Protein backbone atom coordinates (compact mmCIF):
# COMPACT_ATOMS: atom_id res chain seq x y z
CA UNK A 1 0.00 0.00 0.00
CA UNK A 2 1.57 3.26 -1.17
CA UNK A 3 0.12 5.29 1.73
CA UNK A 4 1.32 2.87 4.46
CA UNK A 5 5.08 3.24 4.98
CA UNK A 6 7.83 2.81 7.56
CA UNK A 7 10.24 5.51 8.73
CA UNK A 8 13.60 4.22 9.92
CA UNK A 9 15.51 7.49 10.32
CA UNK A 10 14.87 11.11 11.32
CA UNK A 11 15.65 12.20 7.77
CA UNK A 12 13.11 9.82 6.25
CA UNK A 13 10.53 10.93 8.82
CA UNK A 14 11.02 14.62 7.93
CA UNK A 15 10.89 13.82 4.19
CA UNK A 16 7.53 12.06 4.63
CA UNK A 17 6.09 15.07 6.47
CA UNK A 18 7.47 17.43 3.82
CA UNK A 19 6.09 15.35 0.95
CA UNK A 20 2.60 15.14 2.49
CA UNK A 21 2.24 18.94 2.66
CA UNK A 22 -1.31 19.87 3.72
CA UNK A 23 -2.48 16.25 3.70
CA UNK A 24 -2.85 14.35 6.97
CA UNK A 25 0.01 12.16 8.21
CA UNK A 26 -0.63 9.62 11.00
CA UNK A 27 2.49 8.29 12.74
CA UNK A 28 2.35 5.13 14.86
CA UNK A 29 5.19 5.04 17.41
CA UNK A 30 5.50 1.33 18.16
CA UNK A 31 7.57 -1.45 19.68
CA UNK A 32 7.78 -4.80 17.86
CA UNK A 33 7.57 -6.71 21.16
CA UNK A 34 4.25 -5.11 22.20
CA UNK A 35 1.17 -7.12 21.10
CA UNK A 36 -1.05 -4.04 21.30
CA UNK A 37 1.17 -2.37 18.68
CA UNK A 38 0.73 -5.35 16.36
CA UNK A 39 -3.04 -5.08 16.79
CA UNK A 40 -3.00 -1.35 16.05
CA UNK A 41 -0.85 -1.97 12.96
CA UNK A 42 -3.69 -4.14 11.67
CA UNK A 43 -6.17 -1.38 12.42
CA UNK A 44 -3.95 1.16 10.68
CA UNK A 45 -3.66 -1.07 7.60
CA UNK A 46 -7.46 -1.14 7.34
CA UNK A 47 -7.63 2.63 7.74
CA UNK A 48 -5.01 3.05 5.01
CA UNK A 49 -7.24 1.10 2.61
CA UNK A 50 -10.20 3.35 3.39
CA UNK A 51 -8.30 6.67 3.44
CA UNK A 52 -6.08 6.80 0.37
CA UNK A 53 -5.47 10.55 0.85
CA UNK A 54 -3.85 9.99 4.27
CA UNK A 55 -0.25 8.86 4.79
CA UNK A 56 0.19 6.29 7.56
CA UNK A 57 3.69 5.89 8.99
CA UNK A 58 5.03 3.13 11.23
CA UNK A 59 8.01 4.20 13.33
CA UNK A 60 9.82 2.00 15.85
CA UNK A 61 10.16 4.30 18.87
CA UNK A 62 13.41 2.89 20.26
CA UNK A 63 15.05 2.62 16.83
CA UNK A 64 14.58 6.32 16.06
CA UNK A 65 15.11 7.91 19.51
CA UNK A 66 15.70 11.43 18.12
CA UNK A 67 12.12 11.62 16.85
CA UNK A 68 10.64 9.89 19.91
CA UNK A 69 12.38 12.29 22.30
CA UNK A 70 11.43 15.34 20.23
CA UNK A 71 7.74 14.49 20.54
CA UNK A 72 7.97 13.16 24.12
CA UNK A 73 6.93 9.59 23.34
CA UNK A 74 6.93 7.78 26.70
CA UNK A 75 4.79 4.73 25.91
CA UNK A 76 3.60 2.64 22.97
CA UNK A 77 1.46 2.64 21.02
CA UNK A 78 1.26 6.40 20.57
CA UNK A 79 -0.16 8.12 17.48
CA UNK A 80 0.72 11.62 16.32
CA UNK A 81 -1.22 13.51 13.64
CA UNK A 82 0.53 16.03 11.37
CA UNK A 83 -0.52 18.62 8.80
CA UNK A 84 1.91 21.03 7.13
CA UNK A 85 4.69 19.41 9.20
CA UNK A 86 2.93 20.59 12.38
CA UNK A 87 1.54 18.25 15.05
CA UNK A 88 -2.23 18.78 15.28
CA UNK A 89 -3.29 15.93 17.58
CA UNK A 90 -2.13 12.99 19.66
CA UNK A 91 -3.55 9.66 20.84
CA UNK A 92 -1.90 7.54 23.54
CA UNK A 93 -2.78 3.86 23.82
CA UNK A 94 -4.47 1.15 21.77
CA UNK A 95 -7.87 2.76 21.16
CA UNK A 96 -9.02 1.69 17.70
CA UNK A 97 -12.37 3.55 17.71
CA UNK A 98 -10.74 6.82 18.82
CA UNK A 99 -8.00 6.42 16.19
CA UNK A 100 -10.64 5.94 13.50
CA UNK A 101 -12.56 9.02 14.67
CA UNK A 102 -9.45 11.20 14.70
CA UNK A 103 -8.40 10.05 11.22
CA UNK A 104 -11.88 10.81 9.88
CA UNK A 105 -11.99 14.18 11.63
CA UNK A 106 -8.57 15.41 10.51
CA UNK A 107 -8.72 14.03 6.98
CA UNK A 108 -12.04 15.67 6.13
CA UNK A 109 -11.49 18.35 3.54
CA UNK A 110 -11.41 21.81 5.07
CA UNK A 111 -13.35 24.56 3.31
CA UNK A 112 -10.89 27.24 2.13
CA UNK A 113 -11.36 30.54 3.90
CA UNK A 114 -11.87 33.79 2.05
CA UNK A 115 -14.11 32.37 -0.70
CA UNK A 116 -17.09 34.59 0.02
CA UNK A 117 -20.68 33.42 0.25
CA UNK A 118 -20.03 29.96 -1.22
CA UNK A 119 -17.43 29.19 1.47
CA UNK A 120 -19.77 30.36 4.24
CA UNK A 121 -22.59 28.22 2.89
CA UNK A 122 -20.30 25.18 2.76
CA UNK A 123 -19.12 25.82 6.31
CA UNK A 124 -22.70 26.20 7.55
CA UNK A 125 -23.63 22.87 5.95
CA UNK A 126 -20.67 21.25 7.68
CA UNK A 127 -21.64 22.78 11.04
CA UNK A 128 -25.24 21.58 10.62
CA UNK A 129 -23.96 18.05 10.07
CA UNK A 130 -21.67 18.30 13.10
CA UNK A 131 -24.32 19.55 15.54
CA UNK A 132 -26.61 16.75 14.32
CA UNK A 133 -23.91 14.06 14.35
CA UNK A 134 -25.37 12.54 17.55
CA UNK A 135 -28.52 13.17 19.63
CA UNK A 136 -26.31 15.00 22.14
CA UNK A 137 -23.15 16.74 20.88
CA UNK A 138 -20.55 18.42 23.09
CA UNK A 139 -18.13 20.86 21.45
CA UNK A 140 -15.22 21.16 23.85
CA UNK A 141 -11.51 21.77 24.22
CA UNK A 142 -9.87 18.35 24.14
CA UNK A 143 -11.64 15.02 24.50
CA UNK A 144 -13.72 13.46 27.31
CA UNK A 145 -10.64 11.39 28.19
CA UNK A 146 -8.32 14.43 28.17
CA UNK A 147 -10.19 17.75 28.60
CA UNK A 148 -7.96 20.75 27.85
CA UNK A 149 -9.71 23.37 30.00
CA UNK A 150 -11.49 23.53 33.35
CA UNK A 151 -14.93 24.28 31.89
CA UNK A 152 -14.74 21.31 29.52
CA UNK A 153 -13.58 19.09 32.38
CA UNK A 154 -16.53 20.18 34.55
CA UNK A 155 -19.12 19.51 31.87
CA UNK A 156 -17.66 16.06 31.14
CA UNK A 157 -17.86 15.28 34.87
CA UNK A 158 -21.50 16.45 35.01
CA UNK A 159 -22.40 14.25 32.04
CA UNK A 160 -20.66 11.34 33.73
CA UNK A 161 -22.48 11.89 37.04
CA UNK A 162 -25.85 11.99 35.29
CA UNK A 163 -25.11 9.12 32.86
CA UNK A 164 -25.63 11.32 29.79
CA UNK A 165 -24.93 9.68 26.43
CA UNK A 166 -23.11 12.04 24.09
CA UNK A 167 -20.49 12.44 21.37
CA UNK A 168 -17.87 15.16 21.35
CA UNK A 169 -15.87 17.32 18.97
CA UNK A 170 -12.48 18.80 19.86
CA UNK A 171 -12.60 22.42 18.68
CA UNK A 172 -8.82 22.72 19.19
CA UNK A 173 -8.37 20.32 16.28
CA UNK A 174 -10.24 22.52 13.78
CA UNK A 175 -9.91 26.31 13.89
CA UNK A 176 -12.54 26.79 11.19
CA UNK A 177 -15.17 24.96 13.24
CA UNK A 178 -14.00 26.69 16.42
CA UNK A 179 -14.59 30.18 14.96
CA UNK A 180 -17.51 29.31 12.70
CA UNK A 181 -19.64 27.68 15.39
CA UNK A 182 -19.55 30.86 17.48
CA UNK A 183 -21.33 32.74 14.67
CA UNK A 184 -23.52 29.80 13.69
CA UNK A 185 -24.88 29.42 17.23
CA UNK A 186 -24.52 33.07 18.28
CA UNK A 187 -22.73 31.74 21.38
CA UNK A 188 -19.21 33.14 21.88
CA UNK A 189 -17.66 30.64 24.27
CA UNK A 190 -16.95 26.93 24.74
CA UNK A 191 -17.99 24.30 25.70
CA UNK A 192 -21.29 24.21 23.78
CA UNK A 193 -23.94 21.48 24.10
CA UNK A 194 -26.45 20.61 21.36
CA UNK A 195 -29.43 18.25 21.61
CA UNK A 196 -31.08 17.12 18.37
CA UNK A 197 -29.20 19.86 16.54
CA UNK A 198 -30.43 22.67 18.82
CA UNK A 199 -28.13 24.67 21.11
CA UNK A 200 -28.75 24.03 24.82
CA UNK A 201 -25.94 26.26 26.05
CA UNK A 202 -22.65 26.15 27.91
CA UNK A 203 -21.43 25.06 31.33
CA UNK A 204 -23.61 27.43 33.39
CA UNK A 205 -26.82 26.30 31.72
CA UNK A 206 -25.87 22.63 32.02
CA UNK A 207 -25.16 23.22 35.73
CA UNK A 208 -28.59 24.83 36.15
CA UNK A 209 -30.28 21.90 34.37
CA UNK A 210 -28.41 19.44 36.61
CA UNK A 211 -29.36 21.32 39.80
CA UNK A 212 -33.04 21.51 38.78
CA UNK A 213 -33.16 17.81 37.85
CA UNK A 214 -33.94 18.62 34.21
CA UNK A 215 -30.65 17.48 32.68
CA UNK A 216 -31.73 13.84 32.32
CA UNK A 217 -34.91 14.98 30.56
CA UNK A 218 -33.02 17.35 28.25
CA UNK A 219 -30.14 15.07 27.24
CA UNK A 220 -30.37 11.35 26.37
CA UNK A 221 -29.40 8.94 29.13
CA UNK A 222 -26.57 6.52 28.42
CA UNK A 223 -27.25 2.82 28.30
CA UNK A 224 -25.32 1.20 31.14
CA UNK A 225 -22.42 -0.99 30.09
CA UNK A 226 -24.04 -4.03 31.70
CA UNK A 227 -27.26 -3.55 29.73
CA UNK A 228 -25.29 -2.95 26.56
CA UNK A 229 -23.32 -6.18 27.05
CA UNK A 230 -26.50 -8.15 27.76
CA UNK A 231 -27.97 -6.81 24.54
CA UNK A 232 -24.84 -7.63 22.52
CA UNK A 233 -24.44 -11.24 23.69
CA UNK A 234 -28.12 -11.87 22.88
CA UNK A 235 -28.09 -10.07 19.53
CA UNK A 236 -28.13 -13.43 17.70
CA UNK A 237 -28.54 -17.00 18.94
CA UNK A 238 -24.81 -17.54 18.38
CA UNK A 239 -22.47 -14.60 19.02
CA UNK A 240 -18.69 -14.67 18.74
CA UNK A 241 -16.63 -11.86 20.30
CA UNK A 242 -13.30 -11.89 18.52
CA UNK A 243 -10.41 -9.87 17.14
CA UNK A 244 -11.60 -8.96 13.66
CA UNK A 245 -14.75 -10.22 11.98
CA UNK A 246 -16.10 -13.06 9.84
CA UNK A 247 -14.31 -11.75 6.78
CA UNK A 248 -10.96 -11.00 8.44
CA UNK A 249 -9.78 -12.53 11.70
CA UNK A 250 -6.95 -10.58 13.36
CA UNK A 251 -5.43 -13.29 15.55
CA UNK A 252 -4.76 -17.01 15.22
CA UNK A 253 -7.28 -18.14 17.83
CA UNK A 254 -10.05 -16.07 16.24
CA UNK A 255 -9.18 -17.50 12.81
CA UNK A 256 -9.28 -21.09 14.10
CA UNK A 257 -12.59 -20.65 15.92
CA UNK A 258 -14.15 -19.18 12.75
CA UNK A 259 -13.09 -22.29 10.82
CA UNK A 260 -14.69 -24.54 13.45
CA UNK A 261 -17.94 -22.57 13.46
CA UNK A 262 -18.08 -22.45 9.66
CA UNK A 263 -17.72 -26.22 9.50
CA UNK A 264 -21.02 -26.69 11.37
CA UNK A 265 -23.13 -24.65 8.95
CA UNK A 266 -24.87 -22.96 11.90
CA UNK A 267 -25.54 -19.23 11.47
CA UNK A 268 -23.70 -16.87 13.79
CA UNK A 269 -22.69 -13.23 14.12
CA UNK A 270 -19.44 -11.64 15.29
CA UNK A 271 -18.39 -8.55 17.24
CA UNK A 272 -14.93 -7.03 16.70
CA UNK A 273 -13.57 -6.19 20.16
CA UNK A 274 -10.71 -4.19 18.58
CA UNK A 275 -13.28 -1.59 17.54
CA UNK A 276 -14.70 -1.00 21.03
CA UNK A 277 -12.36 -0.82 24.03
CA UNK A 278 -15.26 -0.46 26.49
CA UNK A 279 -16.80 -3.75 25.35
CA UNK A 280 -13.38 -5.42 25.15
CA UNK A 281 -12.57 -4.71 28.80
CA UNK A 282 -16.13 -4.84 30.18
CA UNK A 283 -16.99 -8.26 28.77
CA UNK A 284 -14.02 -9.83 30.56
CA UNK A 285 -15.51 -8.81 33.91
CA UNK A 286 -19.11 -9.44 32.88
CA UNK A 287 -18.38 -13.02 31.80
CA UNK A 288 -15.54 -13.65 34.27
CA UNK A 289 -13.53 -14.85 31.26
CA UNK A 290 -10.22 -13.00 30.75
CA UNK A 291 -9.37 -13.82 27.13
CA UNK A 292 -10.73 -13.69 23.59
CA UNK A 293 -12.37 -15.07 21.53
CA UNK A 294 -15.56 -15.69 23.57
CA UNK A 295 -18.54 -17.67 22.24
CA UNK A 296 -22.13 -17.16 23.46
CA UNK A 297 -25.24 -19.20 22.63
CA UNK A 298 -28.62 -17.65 23.49
CA UNK A 299 -26.87 -15.17 25.78
CA UNK A 300 -24.93 -17.82 27.72
CA UNK A 301 -21.13 -18.10 27.67
CA UNK A 302 -19.88 -21.34 26.12
CA UNK A 303 -16.17 -20.52 26.40
CA UNK A 304 -13.13 -19.72 24.33
CA UNK A 305 -10.99 -21.41 21.72
CA UNK A 306 -10.01 -24.48 23.76
CA UNK A 307 -13.58 -25.31 24.81
CA UNK A 308 -14.89 -24.91 21.27
CA UNK A 309 -12.07 -27.15 20.06
CA UNK A 310 -13.04 -29.83 22.63
CA UNK A 311 -16.69 -29.63 21.55
CA UNK A 312 -15.64 -29.95 17.92
CA UNK A 313 -13.48 -33.01 18.64
CA UNK A 314 -16.23 -34.68 20.70
CA UNK A 315 -18.83 -34.07 17.98
CA UNK A 316 -20.98 -31.90 20.27
CA UNK A 317 -20.28 -28.48 18.75
CA UNK A 318 -23.19 -28.34 16.30
CA UNK A 319 -25.78 -29.40 18.88
CA UNK A 320 -24.41 -26.87 21.42
CA UNK A 321 -24.63 -24.07 18.83
CA UNK A 322 -28.23 -25.06 18.08
CA UNK A 323 -29.01 -24.93 21.83
CA UNK A 324 -29.80 -28.63 22.01
CA UNK A 325 -27.33 -29.37 24.82
CSV table of C-alpha atoms in Angstrom, one decimal:
chain,number,residue,atom,x,y,z
A,1,UNK,CA,0.0,0.0,0.0
A,2,UNK,CA,1.6,3.3,-1.2
A,3,UNK,CA,0.1,5.3,1.7
A,4,UNK,CA,1.3,2.9,4.5
A,5,UNK,CA,5.1,3.2,5.0
A,6,UNK,CA,7.8,2.8,7.6
A,7,UNK,CA,10.2,5.5,8.7
A,8,UNK,CA,13.6,4.2,9.9
A,9,UNK,CA,15.5,7.5,10.3
A,10,UNK,CA,14.9,11.1,11.3
A,11,UNK,CA,15.7,12.2,7.8
A,12,UNK,CA,13.1,9.8,6.3
A,13,UNK,CA,10.5,10.9,8.8
A,14,UNK,CA,11.0,14.6,7.9
A,15,UNK,CA,10.9,13.8,4.2
A,16,UNK,CA,7.5,12.1,4.6
A,17,UNK,CA,6.1,15.1,6.5
A,18,UNK,CA,7.5,17.4,3.8
A,19,UNK,CA,6.1,15.4,0.9
A,20,UNK,CA,2.6,15.1,2.5
A,21,UNK,CA,2.2,18.9,2.7
A,22,UNK,CA,-1.3,19.9,3.7
A,23,UNK,CA,-2.5,16.3,3.7
A,24,UNK,CA,-2.8,14.4,7.0
A,25,UNK,CA,0.0,12.2,8.2
A,26,UNK,CA,-0.6,9.6,11.0
A,27,UNK,CA,2.5,8.3,12.7
A,28,UNK,CA,2.4,5.1,14.9
A,29,UNK,CA,5.2,5.0,17.4
A,30,UNK,CA,5.5,1.3,18.2
A,31,UNK,CA,7.6,-1.4,19.7
A,32,UNK,CA,7.8,-4.8,17.9
A,33,UNK,CA,7.6,-6.7,21.2
A,34,UNK,CA,4.3,-5.1,22.2
A,35,UNK,CA,1.2,-7.1,21.1
A,36,UNK,CA,-1.1,-4.0,21.3
A,37,UNK,CA,1.2,-2.4,18.7
A,38,UNK,CA,0.7,-5.3,16.4
A,39,UNK,CA,-3.0,-5.1,16.8
A,40,UNK,CA,-3.0,-1.4,16.1
A,41,UNK,CA,-0.8,-2.0,13.0
A,42,UNK,CA,-3.7,-4.1,11.7
A,43,UNK,CA,-6.2,-1.4,12.4
A,44,UNK,CA,-3.9,1.2,10.7
A,45,UNK,CA,-3.7,-1.1,7.6
A,46,UNK,CA,-7.5,-1.1,7.3
A,47,UNK,CA,-7.6,2.6,7.7
A,48,UNK,CA,-5.0,3.0,5.0
A,49,UNK,CA,-7.2,1.1,2.6
A,50,UNK,CA,-10.2,3.4,3.4
A,51,UNK,CA,-8.3,6.7,3.4
A,52,UNK,CA,-6.1,6.8,0.4
A,53,UNK,CA,-5.5,10.5,0.8
A,54,UNK,CA,-3.9,10.0,4.3
A,55,UNK,CA,-0.2,8.9,4.8
A,56,UNK,CA,0.2,6.3,7.6
A,57,UNK,CA,3.7,5.9,9.0
A,58,UNK,CA,5.0,3.1,11.2
A,59,UNK,CA,8.0,4.2,13.3
A,60,UNK,CA,9.8,2.0,15.9
A,61,UNK,CA,10.2,4.3,18.9
A,62,UNK,CA,13.4,2.9,20.3
A,63,UNK,CA,15.1,2.6,16.8
A,64,UNK,CA,14.6,6.3,16.1
A,65,UNK,CA,15.1,7.9,19.5
A,66,UNK,CA,15.7,11.4,18.1
A,67,UNK,CA,12.1,11.6,16.9
A,68,UNK,CA,10.6,9.9,19.9
A,69,UNK,CA,12.4,12.3,22.3
A,70,UNK,CA,11.4,15.3,20.2
A,71,UNK,CA,7.7,14.5,20.5
A,72,UNK,CA,8.0,13.2,24.1
A,73,UNK,CA,6.9,9.6,23.3
A,74,UNK,CA,6.9,7.8,26.7
A,75,UNK,CA,4.8,4.7,25.9
A,76,UNK,CA,3.6,2.6,23.0
A,77,UNK,CA,1.5,2.6,21.0
A,78,UNK,CA,1.3,6.4,20.6
A,79,UNK,CA,-0.2,8.1,17.5
A,80,UNK,CA,0.7,11.6,16.3
A,81,UNK,CA,-1.2,13.5,13.6
A,82,UNK,CA,0.5,16.0,11.4
A,83,UNK,CA,-0.5,18.6,8.8
A,84,UNK,CA,1.9,21.0,7.1
A,85,UNK,CA,4.7,19.4,9.2
A,86,UNK,CA,2.9,20.6,12.4
A,87,UNK,CA,1.5,18.3,15.1
A,88,UNK,CA,-2.2,18.8,15.3
A,89,UNK,CA,-3.3,15.9,17.6
A,90,UNK,CA,-2.1,13.0,19.7
A,91,UNK,CA,-3.6,9.7,20.8
A,92,UNK,CA,-1.9,7.5,23.5
A,93,UNK,CA,-2.8,3.9,23.8
A,94,UNK,CA,-4.5,1.1,21.8
A,95,UNK,CA,-7.9,2.8,21.2
A,96,UNK,CA,-9.0,1.7,17.7
A,97,UNK,CA,-12.4,3.6,17.7
A,98,UNK,CA,-10.7,6.8,18.8
A,99,UNK,CA,-8.0,6.4,16.2
A,100,UNK,CA,-10.6,5.9,13.5
A,101,UNK,CA,-12.6,9.0,14.7
A,102,UNK,CA,-9.4,11.2,14.7
A,103,UNK,CA,-8.4,10.1,11.2
A,104,UNK,CA,-11.9,10.8,9.9
A,105,UNK,CA,-12.0,14.2,11.6
A,106,UNK,CA,-8.6,15.4,10.5
A,107,UNK,CA,-8.7,14.0,7.0
A,108,UNK,CA,-12.0,15.7,6.1
A,109,UNK,CA,-11.5,18.4,3.5
A,110,UNK,CA,-11.4,21.8,5.1
A,111,UNK,CA,-13.3,24.6,3.3
A,112,UNK,CA,-10.9,27.2,2.1
A,113,UNK,CA,-11.4,30.5,3.9
A,114,UNK,CA,-11.9,33.8,2.1
A,115,UNK,CA,-14.1,32.4,-0.7
A,116,UNK,CA,-17.1,34.6,0.0
A,117,UNK,CA,-20.7,33.4,0.3
A,118,UNK,CA,-20.0,30.0,-1.2
A,119,UNK,CA,-17.4,29.2,1.5
A,120,UNK,CA,-19.8,30.4,4.2
A,121,UNK,CA,-22.6,28.2,2.9
A,122,UNK,CA,-20.3,25.2,2.8
A,123,UNK,CA,-19.1,25.8,6.3
A,124,UNK,CA,-22.7,26.2,7.5
A,125,UNK,CA,-23.6,22.9,6.0
A,126,UNK,CA,-20.7,21.2,7.7
A,127,UNK,CA,-21.6,22.8,11.0
A,128,UNK,CA,-25.2,21.6,10.6
A,129,UNK,CA,-24.0,18.1,10.1
A,130,UNK,CA,-21.7,18.3,13.1
A,131,UNK,CA,-24.3,19.6,15.5
A,132,UNK,CA,-26.6,16.8,14.3
A,133,UNK,CA,-23.9,14.1,14.4
A,134,UNK,CA,-25.4,12.5,17.6
A,135,UNK,CA,-28.5,13.2,19.6
A,136,UNK,CA,-26.3,15.0,22.1
A,137,UNK,CA,-23.2,16.7,20.9
A,138,UNK,CA,-20.5,18.4,23.1
A,139,UNK,CA,-18.1,20.9,21.5
A,140,UNK,CA,-15.2,21.2,23.9
A,141,UNK,CA,-11.5,21.8,24.2
A,142,UNK,CA,-9.9,18.4,24.1
A,143,UNK,CA,-11.6,15.0,24.5
A,144,UNK,CA,-13.7,13.5,27.3
A,145,UNK,CA,-10.6,11.4,28.2
A,146,UNK,CA,-8.3,14.4,28.2
A,147,UNK,CA,-10.2,17.8,28.6
A,148,UNK,CA,-8.0,20.7,27.9
A,149,UNK,CA,-9.7,23.4,30.0
A,150,UNK,CA,-11.5,23.5,33.3
A,151,UNK,CA,-14.9,24.3,31.9
A,152,UNK,CA,-14.7,21.3,29.5
A,153,UNK,CA,-13.6,19.1,32.4
A,154,UNK,CA,-16.5,20.2,34.6
A,155,UNK,CA,-19.1,19.5,31.9
A,156,UNK,CA,-17.7,16.1,31.1
A,157,UNK,CA,-17.9,15.3,34.9
A,158,UNK,CA,-21.5,16.5,35.0
A,159,UNK,CA,-22.4,14.2,32.0
A,160,UNK,CA,-20.7,11.3,33.7
A,161,UNK,CA,-22.5,11.9,37.0
A,162,UNK,CA,-25.8,12.0,35.3
A,163,UNK,CA,-25.1,9.1,32.9
A,164,UNK,CA,-25.6,11.3,29.8
A,165,UNK,CA,-24.9,9.7,26.4
A,166,UNK,CA,-23.1,12.0,24.1
A,167,UNK,CA,-20.5,12.4,21.4
A,168,UNK,CA,-17.9,15.2,21.4
A,169,UNK,CA,-15.9,17.3,19.0
A,170,UNK,CA,-12.5,18.8,19.9
A,171,UNK,CA,-12.6,22.4,18.7
A,172,UNK,CA,-8.8,22.7,19.2
A,173,UNK,CA,-8.4,20.3,16.3
A,174,UNK,CA,-10.2,22.5,13.8
A,175,UNK,CA,-9.9,26.3,13.9
A,176,UNK,CA,-12.5,26.8,11.2
A,177,UNK,CA,-15.2,25.0,13.2
A,178,UNK,CA,-14.0,26.7,16.4
A,179,UNK,CA,-14.6,30.2,15.0
A,180,UNK,CA,-17.5,29.3,12.7
A,181,UNK,CA,-19.6,27.7,15.4
A,182,UNK,CA,-19.6,30.9,17.5
A,183,UNK,CA,-21.3,32.7,14.7
A,184,UNK,CA,-23.5,29.8,13.7
A,185,UNK,CA,-24.9,29.4,17.2
A,186,UNK,CA,-24.5,33.1,18.3
A,187,UNK,CA,-22.7,31.7,21.4
A,188,UNK,CA,-19.2,33.1,21.9
A,189,UNK,CA,-17.7,30.6,24.3
A,190,UNK,CA,-16.9,26.9,24.7
A,191,UNK,CA,-18.0,24.3,25.7
A,192,UNK,CA,-21.3,24.2,23.8
A,193,UNK,CA,-23.9,21.5,24.1
A,194,UNK,CA,-26.5,20.6,21.4
A,195,UNK,CA,-29.4,18.2,21.6
A,196,UNK,CA,-31.1,17.1,18.4
A,197,UNK,CA,-29.2,19.9,16.5
A,198,UNK,CA,-30.4,22.7,18.8
A,199,UNK,CA,-28.1,24.7,21.1
A,200,UNK,CA,-28.8,24.0,24.8
A,201,UNK,CA,-25.9,26.3,26.1
A,202,UNK,CA,-22.6,26.1,27.9
A,203,UNK,CA,-21.4,25.1,31.3
A,204,UNK,CA,-23.6,27.4,33.4
A,205,UNK,CA,-26.8,26.3,31.7
A,206,UNK,CA,-25.9,22.6,32.0
A,207,UNK,CA,-25.2,23.2,35.7
A,208,UNK,CA,-28.6,24.8,36.1
A,209,UNK,CA,-30.3,21.9,34.4
A,210,UNK,CA,-28.4,19.4,36.6
A,211,UNK,CA,-29.4,21.3,39.8
A,212,UNK,CA,-33.0,21.5,38.8
A,213,UNK,CA,-33.2,17.8,37.9
A,214,UNK,CA,-33.9,18.6,34.2
A,215,UNK,CA,-30.6,17.5,32.7
A,216,UNK,CA,-31.7,13.8,32.3
A,217,UNK,CA,-34.9,15.0,30.6
A,218,UNK,CA,-33.0,17.4,28.3
A,219,UNK,CA,-30.1,15.1,27.2
A,220,UNK,CA,-30.4,11.4,26.4
A,221,UNK,CA,-29.4,8.9,29.1
A,222,UNK,CA,-26.6,6.5,28.4
A,223,UNK,CA,-27.3,2.8,28.3
A,224,UNK,CA,-25.3,1.2,31.1
A,225,UNK,CA,-22.4,-1.0,30.1
A,226,UNK,CA,-24.0,-4.0,31.7
A,227,UNK,CA,-27.3,-3.5,29.7
A,228,UNK,CA,-25.3,-3.0,26.6
A,229,UNK,CA,-23.3,-6.2,27.0
A,230,UNK,CA,-26.5,-8.1,27.8
A,231,UNK,CA,-28.0,-6.8,24.5
A,232,UNK,CA,-24.8,-7.6,22.5
A,233,UNK,CA,-24.4,-11.2,23.7
A,234,UNK,CA,-28.1,-11.9,22.9
A,235,UNK,CA,-28.1,-10.1,19.5
A,236,UNK,CA,-28.1,-13.4,17.7
A,237,UNK,CA,-28.5,-17.0,18.9
A,238,UNK,CA,-24.8,-17.5,18.4
A,239,UNK,CA,-22.5,-14.6,19.0
A,240,UNK,CA,-18.7,-14.7,18.7
A,241,UNK,CA,-16.6,-11.9,20.3
A,242,UNK,CA,-13.3,-11.9,18.5
A,243,UNK,CA,-10.4,-9.9,17.1
A,244,UNK,CA,-11.6,-9.0,13.7
A,245,UNK,CA,-14.8,-10.2,12.0
A,246,UNK,CA,-16.1,-13.1,9.8
A,247,UNK,CA,-14.3,-11.8,6.8
A,248,UNK,CA,-11.0,-11.0,8.4
A,249,UNK,CA,-9.8,-12.5,11.7
A,250,UNK,CA,-7.0,-10.6,13.4
A,251,UNK,CA,-5.4,-13.3,15.5
A,252,UNK,CA,-4.8,-17.0,15.2
A,253,UNK,CA,-7.3,-18.1,17.8
A,254,UNK,CA,-10.0,-16.1,16.2
A,255,UNK,CA,-9.2,-17.5,12.8
A,256,UNK,CA,-9.3,-21.1,14.1
A,257,UNK,CA,-12.6,-20.7,15.9
A,258,UNK,CA,-14.1,-19.2,12.7
A,259,UNK,CA,-13.1,-22.3,10.8
A,260,UNK,CA,-14.7,-24.5,13.5
A,261,UNK,CA,-17.9,-22.6,13.5
A,262,UNK,CA,-18.1,-22.4,9.7
A,263,UNK,CA,-17.7,-26.2,9.5
A,264,UNK,CA,-21.0,-26.7,11.4
A,265,UNK,CA,-23.1,-24.7,9.0
A,266,UNK,CA,-24.9,-23.0,11.9
A,267,UNK,CA,-25.5,-19.2,11.5
A,268,UNK,CA,-23.7,-16.9,13.8
A,269,UNK,CA,-22.7,-13.2,14.1
A,270,UNK,CA,-19.4,-11.6,15.3
A,271,UNK,CA,-18.4,-8.5,17.2
A,272,UNK,CA,-14.9,-7.0,16.7
A,273,UNK,CA,-13.6,-6.2,20.2
A,274,UNK,CA,-10.7,-4.2,18.6
A,275,UNK,CA,-13.3,-1.6,17.5
A,276,UNK,CA,-14.7,-1.0,21.0
A,277,UNK,CA,-12.4,-0.8,24.0
A,278,UNK,CA,-15.3,-0.5,26.5
A,279,UNK,CA,-16.8,-3.8,25.4
A,280,UNK,CA,-13.4,-5.4,25.2
A,281,UNK,CA,-12.6,-4.7,28.8
A,282,UNK,CA,-16.1,-4.8,30.2
A,283,UNK,CA,-17.0,-8.3,28.8
A,284,UNK,CA,-14.0,-9.8,30.6
A,285,UNK,CA,-15.5,-8.8,33.9
A,286,UNK,CA,-19.1,-9.4,32.9
A,287,UNK,CA,-18.4,-13.0,31.8
A,288,UNK,CA,-15.5,-13.7,34.3
A,289,UNK,CA,-13.5,-14.8,31.3
A,290,UNK,CA,-10.2,-13.0,30.8
A,291,UNK,CA,-9.4,-13.8,27.1
A,292,UNK,CA,-10.7,-13.7,23.6
A,293,UNK,CA,-12.4,-15.1,21.5
A,294,UNK,CA,-15.6,-15.7,23.6
A,295,UNK,CA,-18.5,-17.7,22.2
A,296,UNK,CA,-22.1,-17.2,23.5
A,297,UNK,CA,-25.2,-19.2,22.6
A,298,UNK,CA,-28.6,-17.6,23.5
A,299,UNK,CA,-26.9,-15.2,25.8
A,300,UNK,CA,-24.9,-17.8,27.7
A,301,UNK,CA,-21.1,-18.1,27.7
A,302,UNK,CA,-19.9,-21.3,26.1
A,303,UNK,CA,-16.2,-20.5,26.4
A,304,UNK,CA,-13.1,-19.7,24.3
A,305,UNK,CA,-11.0,-21.4,21.7
A,306,UNK,CA,-10.0,-24.5,23.8
A,307,UNK,CA,-13.6,-25.3,24.8
A,308,UNK,CA,-14.9,-24.9,21.3
A,309,UNK,CA,-12.1,-27.1,20.1
A,310,UNK,CA,-13.0,-29.8,22.6
A,311,UNK,CA,-16.7,-29.6,21.5
A,312,UNK,CA,-15.6,-29.9,17.9
A,313,UNK,CA,-13.5,-33.0,18.6
A,314,UNK,CA,-16.2,-34.7,20.7
A,315,UNK,CA,-18.8,-34.1,18.0
A,316,UNK,CA,-21.0,-31.9,20.3
A,317,UNK,CA,-20.3,-28.5,18.7
A,318,UNK,CA,-23.2,-28.3,16.3
A,319,UNK,CA,-25.8,-29.4,18.9
A,320,UNK,CA,-24.4,-26.9,21.4
A,321,UNK,CA,-24.6,-24.1,18.8
A,322,UNK,CA,-28.2,-25.1,18.1
A,323,UNK,CA,-29.0,-24.9,21.8
A,324,UNK,CA,-29.8,-28.6,22.0
A,325,UNK,CA,-27.3,-29.4,24.8
